[in-house]
Amino acid sequence: MRRGMSQLVGLSFGPQPAVYLAGAFSSGFGSIPSSHSCYKGSNGCVSISDDPSCSGSMTYSTSCADLSEPLPNDNSVSEMLVDSFGRMHTYLRMSLTERCNLRCQYCMPAEGVELTPNSKLLRQDEIIRLANIFVGAGVNKIRLTGGEPTIRPDIEDICLRLSSLKGLKTLAMTTNGLILTRKLPKLKECGLNSINISLDTLVPAKFEFMTRRKGQNKVMESINAAVDLGFRPVKVNCVVTRGVNDDEICDFVELTRDKPINVRFIEFMPFDGNVWSSKKLVPYVEMLDRVRQQFPSIKRQQDHPTDTAKNFMIDGHCGTVSFITSMTANFCAGCNRLRLLADGNFKVCLFGPSEVSLRDPLRAGIDDLGLQEIIGAAVKRKKAAHAGMFDIAKTSNRPMIHIGG
């Protein structure tokens, strides 16, 4: 077991200035030492670079691009998917199950969660019908999540039917990789063309501690299998927690040296039951600084306005490195994502507690036009930005395993 596993080192925060963007309040925090430098990114975010003209202390905030900036225009997107700030939601995350074969500490409370009865989960035909409505309105990317989507018995059939929807360009999946190796060839045949594999440690003993299960070697096998099957890139999601796995950041970066892997470091986020604390949070700027010390050639890439990640390349590396900064520099202004939970509830923001059921009206016999009206009304109610992280931590929300990864 590696050093730092049992330590929870405190994180010292500086002043907390308020930042207003398009009328939405979000609290900033922290003061970055003068060794860091910055630049104004194309999406309006204050980000890290090698520009020596921006020295001294700076603050970073949970708000990102200005909502007054022009967003990408796509005439094929229905009004149903456009919110009151002009954001077009072309990306749907669909949770297929609340069940999982791991018990990750940041996802599931130690005592477990009460699962929704199977009779109240969406059936395959209901999933396809709702997906067809979204794709018909302009959604071009669907990501399958869970729980763990690969444990759903009809996962191959679902992928085949979804990939056949006219207008869908990307069918992706986020998985823990535990049983992916034997399923992935068939899933690819059924139309899956993008894969994210969650892995928070490269140390088997620490994996068992973090997930309450064995299997780190199986996840590594799945990553290698995805590379061998031609997925480009294979995205590896790593939630970084202080005192647990933050000592492995550069070890993860090494995965990108010889293989087309995109390692995505994710700031620890609060959800019901995961005992979130700011002391456990490792901010993006700190993670990047650690990487830069060992890989000084790291450089920022041009991000798409709807990207959730800040993307970087390192000279001589086949793969790439990204940071998902939900807590310290959100990406709400470019958000194009919606969520359909396994129980049929529709959610327009990961951190917003508001949900509306699509399952109930669907089973009551509503037609597609009626479902479109419910979806469109929910999208229009989406706020400009989610709350600051300390407010999120105090807001009632479901455990991540209910929402979908």
XYZ file of C-alpha atoms in Angstrom:
405
model
C 0.000 0.000 0.000
C 1.479 3.308 -1.050
C 2.348 6.304 1.068
C -0.433 8.830 1.680
C -3.303 6.385 1.611
C -4.418 6.996 5.180
C -3.555 10.690 5.341
C -6.147 13.391 4.822
C -4.147 16.560 4.525
C -5.967 19.856 5.044
C -6.291 22.286 2.157
C -5.927 25.935 3.055
C -8.238 28.349 1.295
C -7.792 32.056 0.937
C -10.400 34.779 0.443
C -13.640 33.888 -1.244
C -14.487 36.564 -3.822
C -17.864 36.539 -5.482
C -18.048 36.146 -9.244
C -21.127 37.053 -11.248
C -21.691 35.702 -14.751
C -24.896 36.295 -16.669
C -26.693 36.976 -13.423
C -25.630 33.664 -11.853
C -23.758 33.687 -8.552
C -20.861 31.370 -7.972
C -18.306 31.589 -5.178
C -14.617 31.578 -5.979
C -11.980 30.598 -3.479
C -8.329 30.186 -2.952
C -5.214 32.065 -3.836
C -2.721 30.513 -6.223
C 0.943 31.028 -5.381
C 2.932 33.349 -7.604
C 4.782 30.398 -9.136
C 1.701 29.798 -11.243
C 0.916 31.794 -14.344
C -2.240 32.124 -16.347
C -3.956 33.137 -19.543
C -7.403 33.955 -20.808
C -8.628 30.851 -22.614
C -10.833 30.934 -25.676
C -13.800 29.819 -23.604
C -13.404 32.714 -21.194
C -11.913 30.637 -18.347
C -8.874 31.680 -16.417
C -6.512 28.769 -16.996
C -2.924 27.800 -16.447
C -0.193 28.319 -19.035
C 3.417 29.431 -19.345
C 2.659 33.107 -19.966
C 5.140 35.050 -17.785
C 3.184 38.281 -18.217
C 0.534 37.084 -15.806
C 2.355 36.740 -12.517
C 1.577 37.236 -8.869
C -1.358 35.783 -7.007
C -4.650 35.068 -8.714
C -7.945 33.549 -7.770
C -9.863 30.833 -9.485
C -13.602 30.528 -9.367
C -16.374 28.072 -9.949
C -17.759 30.084 -12.845
C -16.374 29.760 -16.321
C -17.239 31.219 -19.738
C -19.570 34.188 -19.954
C -23.035 33.125 -21.062
C -23.177 36.212 -23.260
C -20.551 34.676 -25.555
C -21.910 33.143 -28.769
C -22.537 29.414 -28.591
C -22.235 27.022 -31.532
C -25.195 27.281 -33.882
C -26.898 24.182 -35.214
C -30.127 24.613 -37.106
C -30.872 20.893 -36.784
C -31.413 21.201 -33.021
C -35.039 21.418 -31.955
C -36.275 24.180 -29.664
C -36.972 21.384 -27.158
C -33.237 21.124 -26.489
C -32.457 24.852 -26.232
C -32.572 26.484 -22.811
C -33.297 30.109 -21.937
C -29.579 30.955 -22.240
C -29.278 29.615 -25.789
C -27.397 26.451 -24.838
C -28.164 23.549 -27.190
C -28.235 20.175 -25.463
C -26.986 17.609 -27.961
C -25.496 15.164 -25.451
C -27.654 12.745 -23.430
C -26.317 10.610 -20.589
C -28.529 7.576 -19.982
C -28.197 5.472 -16.841
C -29.198 1.871 -17.523
C -29.076 0.473 -13.998
C -28.498 1.457 -10.390
C -26.651 -1.775 -9.671
C -22.872 -2.022 -9.618
C -20.265 -4.708 -8.985
C -18.017 -2.245 -7.110
C -18.643 -0.104 -4.022
C -16.538 2.990 -4.719
C -16.428 5.274 -1.699
C -17.117 8.507 -3.606
C -20.098 6.955 -5.388
C -21.866 4.802 -2.824
C -22.310 5.295 0.950
C -20.658 2.638 3.133
C -24.063 1.366 4.234
C -25.148 0.962 0.608
C -28.190 2.505 -1.046
C -31.788 1.511 -1.467
C -32.226 0.408 -5.059
C -35.274 1.228 -7.149
C -37.428 -1.869 -7.740
C -36.917 -3.379 -11.206
C -40.538 -2.694 -12.085
C -39.863 1.035 -11.778
C -36.741 1.049 -13.932
C -36.970 1.843 -17.625
C -37.463 -1.185 -19.845
C -35.525 -1.563 -23.081
C -38.380 -0.409 -25.318
C -38.907 2.640 -23.109
C -35.205 3.501 -23.285
C -35.249 3.292 -27.079
C -38.444 5.319 -27.396
C -37.101 8.142 -25.246
C -33.716 8.038 -26.978
C -35.479 8.272 -30.338
C -37.274 11.433 -29.182
C -34.018 13.029 -28.058
C -32.070 12.054 -31.166
C -34.919 13.205 -33.377
C -34.693 16.611 -31.688
C -30.953 16.939 -32.282
C -29.063 14.859 -29.721
C -26.049 13.395 -31.546
C -24.223 11.790 -28.624
C -25.499 9.303 -26.051
C -23.411 8.001 -23.164
C -24.533 4.874 -21.326
C -23.831 4.924 -17.593
C -24.937 3.281 -14.363
C -24.429 1.857 -11.783
C -22.397 -0.359 -14.021
C -23.967 -0.579 -17.501
C -22.152 -3.779 -18.509
C -24.023 -5.827 -15.899
C -27.342 -5.136 -17.607
C -28.214 -8.407 -19.440
C -29.550 -6.679 -22.563
C -26.679 -4.194 -22.933
C -25.698 -5.480 -26.392
C -29.269 -5.199 -27.709
C -29.576 -1.686 -26.304
C -26.345 -0.638 -28.012
C -27.423 -2.154 -31.321
C -30.786 -0.391 -31.280
C -29.369 2.952 -30.159
C -26.583 2.923 -32.738
C -29.225 2.459 -35.430
C -30.957 5.748 -34.608
C -30.617 8.156 -37.509
C -28.628 11.214 -36.481
C -26.715 9.631 -33.609
C -22.989 10.068 -34.206
C -21.458 8.890 -30.937
C -22.534 6.007 -28.729
C -20.311 6.051 -25.649
C -20.149 4.198 -22.373
C -18.662 4.884 -18.960
C -17.765 1.644 -17.171
C -15.688 0.444 -14.244
C -14.064 -2.070 -16.606
C -14.422 -5.025 -14.262
C -16.087 -7.342 -16.815
C -15.551 -5.217 -19.902
C -12.781 -7.273 -21.544
C -15.052 -10.147 -22.563
C -17.972 -7.904 -23.541
C -16.194 -5.172 -25.482
C -15.756 -6.941 -28.866
C -19.506 -7.571 -29.101
C -20.353 -4.092 -27.850
C -18.180 -2.611 -30.573
C -19.939 -4.757 -33.164
C -23.233 -3.379 -31.814
C -22.167 0.201 -32.443
C -20.335 1.352 -29.314
C -17.643 3.728 -30.571
C -16.361 5.562 -27.482
C -15.323 4.231 -24.076
C -14.487 5.749 -20.685
C -13.064 3.413 -18.046
C -12.982 4.487 -14.409
C -9.803 3.696 -12.489
C -8.665 5.632 -9.422
C -5.489 3.795 -8.486
C -2.762 1.702 -10.075
C -2.107 -0.112 -6.798
C -4.158 -3.324 -6.340
C -4.322 -3.078 -2.527
C -5.445 0.526 -2.698
C -8.030 -0.403 -5.351
C -9.568 -2.858 -2.891
C -9.630 -0.160 -0.210
C -11.265 2.425 -2.494
C -13.813 0.145 -4.171
C -14.340 -2.379 -1.349
C -13.726 -5.088 -3.968
C -10.778 -6.768 -5.742
C -10.160 -6.433 -9.478
C -7.611 -3.733 -10.357
C -5.869 -6.125 -12.758
C -9.155 -6.748 -14.601
C -9.643 -3.029 -15.140
C -6.133 -2.709 -16.566
C -6.895 -5.618 -18.894
C -9.994 -3.794 -20.090
C -8.014 -0.627 -20.800
C -5.512 -2.591 -22.868
C -8.308 -4.490 -24.642
C -9.962 -1.215 -25.626
C -6.671 0.054 -27.036
C -6.192 -3.198 -28.983
C -9.729 -2.977 -30.403
C -8.991 0.458 -31.823
C -10.850 2.844 -29.525
C -9.167 6.226 -29.947
C -8.637 7.526 -27.415
C -9.404 5.221 -24.530
C -10.461 7.598 -21.771
C -9.454 6.716 -18.215
C -11.388 8.596 -15.517
C -9.551 9.148 -12.227
C -11.243 10.881 -9.290
C -8.432 12.424 -7.243
C -8.779 12.498 -3.456
C -6.210 14.070 -1.161
C -4.357 11.575 0.999
C -5.737 8.634 -0.956
C -4.510 8.655 -4.563
C -3.071 12.124 -5.198
C 0.420 10.622 -4.918
C -0.293 8.663 -8.130
C -1.067 11.556 -10.469
C 2.208 11.348 -12.379
C 2.014 7.549 -12.452
C -1.287 7.896 -14.296
C 0.274 10.386 -16.714
C 2.823 7.696 -17.606
C -0.058 5.622 -19.048
C -0.245 8.159 -21.883
C 3.378 7.809 -22.950
C 3.088 4.849 -25.340
C -0.664 4.291 -25.743
C -3.573 6.386 -27.093
C -5.008 6.918 -23.609
C -6.598 10.126 -22.386
C -6.225 10.241 -18.604
C -8.897 12.498 -17.132
C -8.291 13.734 -13.591
C -11.580 14.621 -11.909
C -11.972 16.889 -8.902
C -13.698 15.162 -5.978
C -17.389 16.173 -6.047
C -20.031 16.095 -3.288
C -22.985 13.704 -3.526
C -25.249 12.285 -0.864
C -23.426 9.796 1.326
C -19.864 10.230 0.003
C -18.625 12.328 2.975
C -17.234 15.084 0.759
C -14.894 17.603 2.348
C -12.896 20.491 0.947
C -9.897 18.975 2.718
C -10.145 15.968 0.403
C -10.360 18.124 -2.727
C -7.226 18.444 -4.849
C -7.825 21.506 -7.069
C -7.031 21.415 -10.761
C -4.246 24.005 -10.463
C -2.487 21.866 -7.873
C -2.818 18.716 -9.974
C -1.498 20.523 -13.043
C 1.434 21.928 -11.088
C 2.424 18.437 -9.972
C 2.269 17.173 -13.554
C 4.242 20.146 -14.870
C 7.043 19.559 -12.383
C 7.666 16.071 -13.789
C 6.514 16.742 -17.380
C 7.541 20.357 -18.118
C 6.597 20.099 -21.808
C 2.890 19.815 -20.994
C 0.905 22.308 -23.045
C -2.747 23.294 -23.302
C -4.809 22.203 -26.305
C -7.640 24.147 -27.900
C -10.829 23.009 -26.186
C -14.263 22.836 -27.790
C -16.788 25.253 -26.211
C -18.802 22.288 -24.889
C -15.840 20.375 -23.446
C -16.084 19.415 -19.796
C -12.329 18.961 -19.602
C -9.262 21.142 -19.921
C -7.056 19.201 -22.311
C -3.268 18.978 -22.503
C -0.542 17.290 -24.541
C 2.957 16.274 -23.459
C 5.832 16.127 -25.935
C 6.624 12.563 -26.921
C 3.449 11.086 -25.463
C 1.013 9.153 -27.622
C -1.929 9.979 -25.354
C -3.210 13.109 -23.625
C -4.059 14.430 -20.161
C -7.231 16.257 -19.123
C -8.663 17.840 -15.996
C -12.366 18.000 -15.145
C -12.752 21.014 -12.883
C -16.365 20.860 -11.730
C -15.525 22.321 -8.332
C -12.953 25.049 -8.982
C -13.746 26.220 -12.526
C -17.067 24.962 -13.789
C -18.056 24.711 -17.432
C -21.731 25.578 -17.097
C -21.709 28.227 -19.825
C -20.945 25.642 -22.505
C -22.981 22.821 -21.007
C -24.742 20.683 -23.622
C -25.560 17.686 -21.395
C -28.830 16.223 -20.139
C -29.384 13.137 -17.972
C -31.933 10.353 -18.039
C -31.784 8.251 -14.894
C -32.416 4.511 -14.744
C -35.792 5.101 -13.075
C -36.891 7.381 -15.905
C -36.353 10.677 -14.108
C -35.006 13.485 -16.270
C -32.317 15.770 -14.853
C -30.943 18.866 -16.570
C -27.998 19.460 -14.198
C -25.795 16.960 -12.386
C -25.718 19.109 -9.248
C -29.304 20.339 -9.379
C -31.796 18.445 -7.201
C -34.691 19.025 -9.613
C -35.961 15.982 -11.509
C -39.046 15.267 -13.593
C -40.376 11.795 -14.380
C -40.645 10.708 -18.002
C -41.443 7.138 -17.023
C -44.790 7.932 -15.379
C -46.351 9.864 -18.276
C -44.852 7.367 -20.735
C -46.547 4.467 -18.942
C -49.746 6.478 -18.648
C -49.977 6.523 -22.446
C -48.751 10.005 -23.337
C -47.774 10.538 -26.967
C -44.368 11.697 -28.188
C -45.523 15.309 -28.499
C -46.516 15.323 -24.844
C -43.110 13.922 -23.834
C -41.406 16.572 -25.949
C -43.337 19.280 -24.097
C -42.298 17.894 -20.689
C -38.660 17.656 -21.773
C -38.659 21.124 -23.321
C -40.196 22.721 -20.225
C -37.541 21.120 -17.998
C -34.727 22.279 -20.281
C -36.089 25.834 -20.227
C -35.935 25.794 -16.409
C -32.215 24.986 -16.399
C -30.233 27.590 -14.480
C -27.301 29.568 -15.827
C -24.870 27.754 -13.543
C -24.876 25.367 -10.645
C -24.123 26.619 -7.137
C -20.647 26.921 -5.662
C -19.144 23.778 -4.220
C -19.853 24.599 -0.582
C -23.512 25.189 -1.393
C -23.614 21.969 -3.445
C -22.241 20.070 -0.465
C -25.200 21.283 1.621
C -27.831 20.627 -1.053
C -29.780 17.384 -0.995
C -29.044 15.333 -4.093
C -29.058 11.635 -4.830
C -26.003 9.376 -4.482
C -23.977 9.201 -7.686
C -24.964 5.582 -8.240
C -28.605 6.702 -8.558
C -27.826 9.619 -10.852
C -25.460 7.812 -13.198
C -21.717 8.379 -13.649
